[in-house]
Amino acid sequence: MPTPLPTPQSRRNFLLTGATAATALTLAAAPARAAHRPRRPFGRYGSPSARLTPGTLYVHPHGAGDFTGVQAAVTAATGTGRTLVIAPGTYRETVSVDADRTGMTWLGASEDPRDVVIVYDNAAGTPKPDGSGTYGTSGSATTTVRPDGFTARWITFANDWLRTDLPGTSGTQAVALKVQGDRSAFTHCRFLGHQDTLYADSRSLDAFARQYFAHCYAEGDVDFVFGRATAVFDRCHFRTLVRPDLTAALYGFVFAPSTAGANPRGYLVTRSRISSEAPDGYYKLARPWVPSSDTTARPMLTVRETRLGAGVDAVAPYTNMASGHPWQDQRFAEYRNTGPGAVITVPGNRPQLTRAEAASHTREAYLGDWRPYARHR
């Protein structure tokens, strides 16, 4: 018997709890809690009376910390190098971090990203409360992170807006996290949503933003990892979702880089995997995003040593945006991928790097003198 498609409500419950076998498998690397050990409000970090550093603020949804909400803690964390330790809970709020909060660190106290969830449900087409229009894609983000030197570990960033919540609208983008700063690192984090889940971007066209995602999980349907950052996805899991609103043989796209033409590095996916809830071949691996604000963009994506599941269309894994700009003119390439979605049936449809070319498509080459992988394991 075929597996039934998730209903809108079951999908919302999944976004909030992550309680599916598929997602549980992706978190095998997360430390397991001993069943007999009582959970402390701040896990290994003790309590507000036993601070990590003088700059540490503790967030607890029921008042056992310094603040009950993440945004309140961010607002109070003036200066640089501040740390937020966030206790287990679901924080239903939008969070915006200004660019002057450089060197900020967020830690999920239990060291399990399923326990700390920051979630809201704005979409691009959601009307603003003040009547000034709709939020737009960027404004839909549950969490927006602008500063350089930002670090997050063991946290879930989610947007649980569903298309059924706003029927008939074209503004179905609903971002879970928008990150813009240079030297931004996310380890053992989850990014949950549908369209435009993870927006890995920069603060401006002429600003290069290096970002590192390790042991992370991201899910969605339409272009759910996108933007112009120089981003390395190392040992991550990407999962494509079913589309109950569609019957077509194409549900969506995993990546949509919009790399600035002057930037020599775009997205690098390495030692990762892509799985799918959707039928076989219903997803494209990528399409290039050349935004109207930067028609000189040359999107760049390299996927190497990654397992591509059957949900990826192996015959034609790339396609174009409606606005044109053929993917063949962009910087898309693969190297030594495996799995049914990586089978080369039409060589011209999936450019392959040579061994010599692949030597310049590594996390070291993309991130330069910044080495987050040396400490974020």
CSV table of C-alpha atoms in Angstrom, one decimal:
chain,number,residue,atom,x,y,z
A,1,MET,CA,0.0,0.0,0.0
A,2,PRO,CA,1.5,3.4,-0.9
A,3,THR,CA,2.3,5.7,1.9
A,4,PRO,CA,-0.4,8.4,2.3
A,5,LEU,CA,0.6,12.0,1.6
A,6,PRO,CA,0.9,14.1,4.8
A,7,THR,CA,-2.1,16.2,5.5
A,8,PRO,CA,-1.6,19.9,6.2
A,9,GLN,CA,-2.1,19.4,9.9
A,10,SER,CA,0.3,16.5,10.1
A,11,ARG,CA,2.9,18.5,8.2
A,12,ARG,CA,2.5,21.3,10.7
A,13,ASN,CA,2.9,18.9,13.6
A,14,PHE,CA,6.1,17.6,11.9
A,15,LEU,CA,7.5,21.0,11.6
A,16,LEU,CA,7.0,21.7,15.2
A,17,THR,CA,8.2,18.3,16.6
A,18,GLY,CA,10.3,16.8,13.9
A,19,ALA,CA,8.8,13.5,15.0
A,20,THR,CA,9.2,11.4,12.0
A,21,ALA,CA,11.4,8.4,11.4
A,22,ALA,CA,13.0,10.0,8.4
A,23,THR,CA,14.1,13.0,10.3
A,24,ALA,CA,15.1,11.0,13.3
A,25,LEU,CA,17.6,9.2,11.1
A,26,THR,CA,19.3,12.4,10.1
A,27,LEU,CA,20.0,13.2,13.7
A,28,ALA,CA,21.9,10.0,14.5
A,29,ALA,CA,25.1,12.1,15.0
A,30,ALA,CA,23.4,14.1,17.8
A,31,PRO,CA,24.3,12.9,21.3
A,32,ALA,CA,21.7,10.7,22.8
A,33,ARG,CA,20.4,11.6,26.3
A,34,ALA,CA,20.5,8.8,28.9
A,35,ALA,CA,17.0,7.9,29.7
A,36,HIS,CA,17.7,7.8,33.5
A,37,ARG,CA,19.4,11.2,33.6
A,38,PRO,CA,17.0,14.0,34.7
A,39,ARG,CA,16.9,16.9,32.3
A,40,ARG,CA,18.2,20.1,33.6
A,41,PRO,CA,16.8,23.3,32.2
A,42,PHE,CA,20.1,24.2,30.6
A,43,GLY,CA,21.5,20.8,29.9
A,44,ARG,CA,25.3,20.6,30.3
A,45,TYR,CA,25.4,24.4,30.8
A,46,GLY,CA,24.0,24.3,34.3
A,47,SER,CA,21.9,27.3,35.2
A,48,PRO,CA,22.0,31.1,35.1
A,49,SER,CA,23.9,31.0,38.4
A,50,ALA,CA,26.8,29.0,36.8
A,51,ARG,CA,27.5,31.1,33.8
A,52,LEU,CA,29.8,30.1,30.9
A,53,THR,CA,31.2,33.6,30.6
A,54,PRO,CA,30.1,37.1,31.8
A,55,GLY,CA,28.6,37.6,28.3
A,56,THR,CA,26.2,34.6,28.5
A,57,LEU,CA,22.4,35.1,28.6
A,58,TYR,CA,20.0,32.3,29.4
A,59,VAL,CA,16.7,31.8,27.6
A,60,HIS,CA,14.0,29.7,29.1
A,61,PRO,CA,10.3,29.6,28.0
A,62,HIS,CA,9.0,29.3,31.5
A,63,GLY,CA,11.1,32.0,33.3
A,64,ALA,CA,14.0,29.9,34.6
A,65,GLY,CA,16.5,32.0,32.7
A,66,ASP,CA,17.2,35.7,32.0
A,67,PHE,CA,14.6,35.9,29.3
A,68,THR,CA,11.6,33.9,28.1
A,69,GLY,CA,12.1,34.8,24.4
A,70,VAL,CA,15.0,34.7,22.0
A,71,GLN,CA,14.3,38.2,20.5
A,72,ALA,CA,14.3,39.7,24.0
A,73,ALA,CA,17.7,38.2,24.7
A,74,VAL,CA,19.1,39.3,21.4
A,75,THR,CA,18.0,42.9,22.0
A,76,ALA,CA,19.7,42.9,25.4
A,77,ALA,CA,22.9,41.3,24.1
A,78,THR,CA,24.6,44.5,23.1
A,79,GLY,CA,28.3,44.5,22.2
A,80,THR,CA,30.2,41.7,20.6
A,81,GLY,CA,30.9,38.1,21.4
A,82,ARG,CA,27.7,37.5,23.4
A,83,THR,CA,26.4,33.9,24.0
A,84,LEU,CA,22.8,32.8,24.2
A,85,VAL,CA,22.1,29.4,25.8
A,86,ILE,CA,18.5,28.4,24.9
A,87,ALA,CA,16.6,25.9,27.0
A,88,PRO,CA,14.4,23.2,25.4
A,89,GLY,CA,11.1,24.7,24.1
A,90,THR,CA,9.2,25.9,21.1
A,91,TYR,CA,9.7,29.7,20.7
A,92,ARG,CA,7.0,31.0,18.5
A,93,GLU,CA,8.3,34.4,17.5
A,94,THR,CA,10.3,36.1,14.8
A,95,VAL,CA,13.9,37.0,15.6
A,96,SER,CA,16.0,39.6,13.9
A,97,VAL,CA,19.7,40.1,14.8
A,98,ASP,CA,21.3,43.4,13.8
A,99,ALA,CA,24.7,43.6,12.1
A,100,ASP,CA,26.4,45.1,15.1
A,101,ARG,CA,25.9,41.9,17.2
A,102,THR,CA,29.2,40.5,15.8
A,103,GLY,CA,30.6,37.3,17.2
A,104,MET,CA,27.3,36.1,18.7
A,105,THR,CA,26.8,32.4,19.5
A,106,TRP,CA,23.5,30.5,20.1
A,107,LEU,CA,23.6,27.1,21.8
A,108,GLY,CA,20.7,24.7,22.2
A,109,ALA,CA,21.1,23.7,25.8
A,110,SER,CA,20.2,20.0,25.5
A,111,GLU,CA,22.6,19.4,22.5
A,112,ASP,CA,19.7,18.0,20.5
A,113,PRO,CA,18.2,20.3,17.8
A,114,ARG,CA,14.8,18.7,18.1
A,115,ASP,CA,14.4,20.3,21.6
A,116,VAL,CA,15.0,23.9,20.7
A,117,VAL,CA,12.6,25.2,18.0
A,118,ILE,CA,12.3,28.8,16.8
A,119,VAL,CA,9.3,28.9,14.6
A,120,TYR,CA,6.8,31.3,13.0
A,121,ASP,CA,4.3,31.3,10.1
A,122,ASN,CA,4.8,34.4,8.0
A,123,ALA,CA,4.8,34.0,4.2
A,124,ALA,CA,5.7,36.4,1.4
A,125,GLY,CA,2.0,37.0,0.7
A,126,THR,CA,1.0,37.4,4.4
A,127,PRO,CA,-0.5,40.9,5.0
A,128,LYS,CA,1.4,43.0,7.5
A,129,PRO,CA,-0.6,43.9,10.6
A,130,ASP,CA,-0.2,47.7,9.9
A,131,GLY,CA,-1.8,47.4,6.4
A,132,SER,CA,1.4,48.5,4.6
A,133,GLY,CA,1.4,45.5,2.2
A,134,THR,CA,2.8,42.0,2.5
A,135,TYR,CA,6.0,40.7,4.0
A,136,GLY,CA,7.8,39.6,0.8
A,137,THR,CA,10.3,36.8,0.7
A,138,SER,CA,12.9,38.4,3.0
A,139,GLY,CA,10.3,39.7,5.4
A,140,SER,CA,8.8,36.2,5.8
A,141,ALA,CA,11.9,34.9,7.6
A,142,THR,CA,11.3,33.5,11.1
A,143,THR,CA,14.9,34.3,12.0
A,144,THR,CA,17.1,36.9,10.2
A,145,VAL,CA,20.8,36.9,11.1
A,146,ARG,CA,22.9,39.8,9.8
A,147,PRO,CA,26.2,40.0,11.8
A,148,ASP,CA,29.5,38.6,11.0
A,149,GLY,CA,30.9,35.8,13.1
A,150,PHE,CA,27.6,34.2,14.0
A,151,THR,CA,27.5,30.7,15.3
A,152,ALA,CA,24.6,28.4,16.1
A,153,ARG,CA,24.6,24.8,17.3
A,154,TRP,CA,21.8,22.3,18.1
A,155,ILE,CA,18.9,24.6,17.1
A,156,THR,CA,15.9,24.1,14.8
A,157,PHE,CA,14.9,27.1,12.6
A,158,ALA,CA,11.4,26.6,11.2
A,159,ASN,CA,8.6,28.3,9.3
A,160,ASP,CA,5.4,26.3,9.6
A,161,TRP,CA,3.3,28.3,7.2
A,162,LEU,CA,1.4,26.1,4.8
A,163,ARG,CA,0.0,26.9,1.4
A,164,THR,CA,-3.5,25.9,2.6
A,165,ASP,CA,-3.2,28.8,5.1
A,166,LEU,CA,-3.3,31.4,2.2
A,167,PRO,CA,-5.1,29.8,-0.7
A,168,GLY,CA,-4.9,31.5,-4.1
A,169,THR,CA,-1.8,33.6,-3.3
A,170,SER,CA,1.3,33.7,-5.3
A,171,GLY,CA,3.4,34.7,-2.3
A,172,THR,CA,4.1,31.2,-1.0
A,173,GLN,CA,7.8,31.8,0.0
A,174,ALA,CA,8.2,31.2,3.7
A,175,VAL,CA,11.7,31.5,5.0
A,176,ALA,CA,12.9,29.7,8.1
A,177,LEU,CA,16.3,31.3,8.3
A,178,LYS,CA,17.9,34.2,6.4
A,179,VAL,CA,21.6,34.5,7.2
A,180,GLN,CA,23.7,37.3,5.6
A,181,GLY,CA,26.9,37.7,7.6
A,182,ASP,CA,30.5,36.5,6.8
A,183,ARG,CA,31.9,33.7,8.9
A,184,SER,CA,28.5,32.3,9.9
A,185,ALA,CA,28.6,28.7,11.1
A,186,PHE,CA,25.7,26.3,11.8
A,187,THR,CA,26.4,22.9,13.3
A,188,HIS,CA,23.9,20.2,14.0
A,189,CYS,CA,21.0,22.5,13.2
A,190,ARG,CA,17.7,21.9,11.3
A,191,PHE,CA,16.0,24.1,8.8
A,192,LEU,CA,12.3,23.2,8.3
A,193,GLY,CA,9.8,24.7,5.9
A,194,HIS,CA,8.5,24.4,2.4
A,195,GLN,CA,9.3,27.1,-0.1
A,196,ASP,CA,12.6,29.0,0.4
A,197,THR,CA,13.4,27.4,3.7
A,198,LEU,CA,17.1,28.4,4.0
A,199,TYR,CA,18.2,31.8,2.5
A,200,ALA,CA,22.0,31.7,2.6
A,201,ASP,CA,22.7,35.3,1.4
A,202,SER,CA,25.0,38.3,1.9
A,203,ARG,CA,24.2,41.8,3.1
A,204,SER,CA,24.8,43.5,-0.3
A,205,LEU,CA,25.9,42.7,-3.8
A,206,ASP,CA,29.5,43.6,-3.1
A,207,ALA,CA,29.8,41.8,0.2
A,208,PHE,CA,31.2,38.3,0.2
A,209,ALA,CA,29.6,36.1,3.0
A,210,ARG,CA,31.3,32.8,3.8
A,211,GLN,CA,29.0,30.4,5.6
A,212,TYR,CA,29.5,26.9,6.8
A,213,PHE,CA,26.8,24.3,7.5
A,214,ALA,CA,27.9,21.0,9.0
A,215,HIS,CA,25.8,18.0,10.1
A,216,CYS,CA,22.7,20.0,9.3
A,217,TYR,CA,19.3,19.0,8.0
A,218,ALA,CA,17.2,21.1,5.6
A,219,GLU,CA,13.9,20.3,4.0
A,220,GLY,CA,11.5,21.9,1.6
A,221,ASP,CA,10.1,21.9,-1.9
A,222,VAL,CA,10.7,25.0,-4.1
A,223,ASP,CA,14.3,26.3,-4.2
A,224,PHE,CA,14.5,25.6,-0.5
A,225,VAL,CA,18.3,26.4,-0.3
A,226,PHE,CA,19.0,29.7,-2.1
A,227,GLY,CA,20.9,33.0,-2.1
A,228,ARG,CA,24.3,34.5,-3.1
A,229,ALA,CA,26.5,33.5,-0.2
A,230,THR,CA,29.7,31.5,-0.5
A,231,ALA,CA,28.3,28.6,1.5
A,232,VAL,CA,29.7,25.1,2.2
A,233,PHE,CA,27.3,22.3,3.2
A,234,ASP,CA,29.4,19.6,4.8
A,235,ARG,CA,27.9,16.3,5.7
A,236,CYS,CA,24.4,17.7,5.5
A,237,HIS,CA,21.1,16.0,4.7
A,238,PHE,CA,18.6,17.7,2.3
A,239,ARG,CA,15.1,16.2,2.1
A,240,THR,CA,12.5,17.0,-0.6
A,241,LEU,CA,8.9,17.0,0.4
A,242,VAL,CA,5.7,15.9,-1.2
A,243,ARG,CA,3.4,18.5,-2.7
A,244,PRO,CA,-0.3,17.6,-1.8
A,245,ASP,CA,-1.3,20.7,-3.8
A,246,LEU,CA,0.2,19.3,-7.1
A,247,THR,CA,-0.4,16.4,-9.4
A,248,ALA,CA,2.4,17.4,-11.8
A,249,ALA,CA,5.6,15.3,-12.3
A,250,LEU,CA,7.7,18.2,-11.0
A,251,TYR,CA,7.5,19.3,-7.4
A,252,GLY,CA,10.4,21.6,-7.0
A,253,PHE,CA,14.1,22.3,-6.8
A,254,VAL,CA,16.7,21.8,-4.1
A,255,PHE,CA,19.2,24.7,-4.8
A,256,ALA,CA,18.9,28.1,-6.4
A,257,PRO,CA,22.2,29.9,-6.0
A,258,SER,CA,22.4,33.6,-7.1
A,259,THR,CA,26.1,34.0,-6.9
A,260,ALA,CA,27.4,37.5,-7.8
A,261,GLY,CA,29.4,37.5,-11.0
A,262,ALA,CA,32.4,38.9,-9.3
A,263,ASN,CA,32.4,36.2,-6.6
A,264,PRO,CA,34.6,33.2,-7.5
A,265,ARG,CA,32.7,30.9,-5.1
A,266,GLY,CA,29.1,30.0,-4.7
A,267,TYR,CA,27.6,26.9,-3.1
A,268,LEU,CA,29.6,23.8,-2.3
A,269,VAL,CA,27.8,20.6,-1.2
A,270,THR,CA,30.2,17.9,-0.1
A,271,ARG,CA,29.9,14.5,1.6
A,272,SER,CA,26.1,15.0,2.0
A,273,ARG,CA,22.9,13.3,0.8
A,274,ILE,CA,19.6,14.2,-0.7
A,275,SER,CA,16.6,12.0,0.1
A,276,SER,CA,12.9,12.5,-0.8
A,277,GLU,CA,9.4,11.9,0.4
A,278,ALA,CA,8.2,12.6,-3.2
A,279,PRO,CA,7.9,10.1,-6.1
A,280,ASP,CA,11.1,9.3,-8.0
A,281,GLY,CA,12.4,12.0,-10.3
A,282,TYR,CA,10.0,14.7,-9.1
A,283,TYR,CA,12.8,17.1,-8.1
A,284,LYS,CA,15.5,19.0,-10.0
A,285,LEU,CA,18.8,19.3,-8.3
A,286,ALA,CA,19.0,23.1,-9.0
A,287,ARG,CA,18.1,26.0,-11.1
A,288,PRO,CA,20.0,29.3,-11.4
A,289,TRP,CA,18.6,32.4,-9.8
A,290,VAL,CA,19.6,35.6,-11.6
A,291,PRO,CA,17.6,38.2,-9.7
A,292,SER,CA,16.3,41.4,-11.3
A,293,SER,CA,18.5,43.3,-8.8
A,294,ASP,CA,21.6,41.7,-10.2
A,295,THR,CA,21.3,40.6,-13.8
A,296,THR,CA,25.1,40.0,-14.0
A,297,ALA,CA,24.9,37.2,-11.4
A,298,ARG,CA,26.5,33.9,-12.4
A,299,PRO,CA,25.0,31.3,-10.1
A,300,MET,CA,27.5,28.7,-8.9
A,301,LEU,CA,26.9,25.2,-7.4
A,302,THR,CA,29.2,22.3,-7.0
A,303,VAL,CA,27.8,19.0,-5.6
A,304,ARG,CA,30.5,16.4,-4.9
A,305,GLU,CA,30.8,13.0,-3.2
A,306,THR,CA,27.1,13.3,-2.3
A,307,ARG,CA,24.4,10.6,-2.5
A,308,LEU,CA,21.5,11.7,-4.6
A,309,GLY,CA,18.4,9.7,-3.9
A,310,ALA,CA,15.8,8.6,-6.5
A,311,GLY,CA,13.8,11.8,-5.9
A,312,VAL,CA,16.3,13.7,-8.0
A,313,ASP,CA,15.7,13.7,-11.8
A,314,ALA,CA,18.8,11.9,-13.1
A,315,VAL,CA,18.1,12.5,-16.7
A,316,ALA,CA,17.7,16.3,-16.5
A,317,PRO,CA,18.7,17.5,-13.0
A,318,TYR,CA,19.0,21.2,-13.9
A,319,THR,CA,16.5,23.6,-15.4
A,320,ASN,CA,16.0,27.3,-15.9
A,321,MET,CA,14.0,29.9,-14.0
A,322,ALA,CA,11.0,31.4,-15.8
A,323,SER,CA,13.0,34.6,-16.3
A,324,GLY,CA,15.5,32.8,-18.6
A,325,HIS,CA,19.3,32.7,-18.1
A,326,PRO,CA,20.1,29.1,-19.2
A,327,TRP,CA,21.6,26.9,-16.6
A,328,GLN,CA,24.2,25.9,-19.1
A,329,ASP,CA,25.7,29.4,-19.0
A,330,GLN,CA,26.1,29.2,-15.2
A,331,ARG,CA,28.6,27.5,-13.0
A,332,PHE,CA,27.0,24.1,-12.2
A,333,ALA,CA,29.2,21.0,-11.7
A,334,GLU,CA,29.3,17.6,-10.0
A,335,TYR,CA,32.0,15.2,-8.9
A,336,ARG,CA,31.9,11.6,-7.9
A,337,ASN,CA,28.3,11.6,-6.7
A,338,THR,CA,26.5,8.4,-6.0
A,339,GLY,CA,22.9,7.0,-5.8
A,340,PRO,CA,20.1,6.7,-8.3
A,341,GLY,CA,19.8,10.4,-8.8
A,342,ALA,CA,23.4,10.7,-9.8
A,343,VAL,CA,23.3,8.3,-12.7
A,344,ILE,CA,24.7,10.0,-15.8
A,345,THR,CA,22.3,9.1,-18.6
A,346,VAL,CA,22.7,12.2,-20.8
A,347,PRO,CA,26.3,13.5,-20.2
A,348,GLY,CA,25.6,17.0,-21.5
A,349,ASN,CA,22.9,17.4,-18.9
A,350,ARG,CA,25.2,17.2,-15.9
A,351,PRO,CA,28.7,18.7,-16.1
A,352,GLN,CA,31.4,16.7,-14.3
A,353,LEU,CA,34.6,18.1,-12.8
A,354,THR,CA,37.9,16.5,-13.6
A,355,ARG,CA,40.1,15.4,-10.7
A,356,ALA,CA,42.3,18.4,-11.2
A,357,GLU,CA,39.3,20.7,-11.2
A,358,ALA,CA,37.8,19.2,-8.1
A,359,ALA,CA,41.0,20.1,-6.2
A,360,SER,CA,39.8,23.7,-6.2
A,361,HIS,CA,36.3,22.8,-5.0
A,362,THR,CA,36.9,22.0,-1.4
A,363,ARG,CA,35.8,23.6,1.9
A,364,GLU,CA,39.3,24.9,2.4
A,365,ALA,CA,39.3,26.6,-1.0
A,366,TYR,CA,35.9,28.1,-0.5
A,367,LEU,CA,36.4,29.4,3.1
A,368,GLY,CA,40.0,30.5,2.8
A,369,ASP,CA,41.7,31.6,6.0
A,370,TRP,CA,38.5,31.0,8.0
A,371,ARG,CA,38.5,27.4,9.3
A,372,PRO,CA,35.3,26.7,11.2
A,373,TYR,CA,35.5,23.0,10.5
A,374,ALA,CA,38.5,22.7,12.8
A,375,ARG,CA,36.3,23.4,15.8
A,376,HIS,CA,32.7,22.7,14.7
A,377,ARG,CA,32.5,18.9,14.5
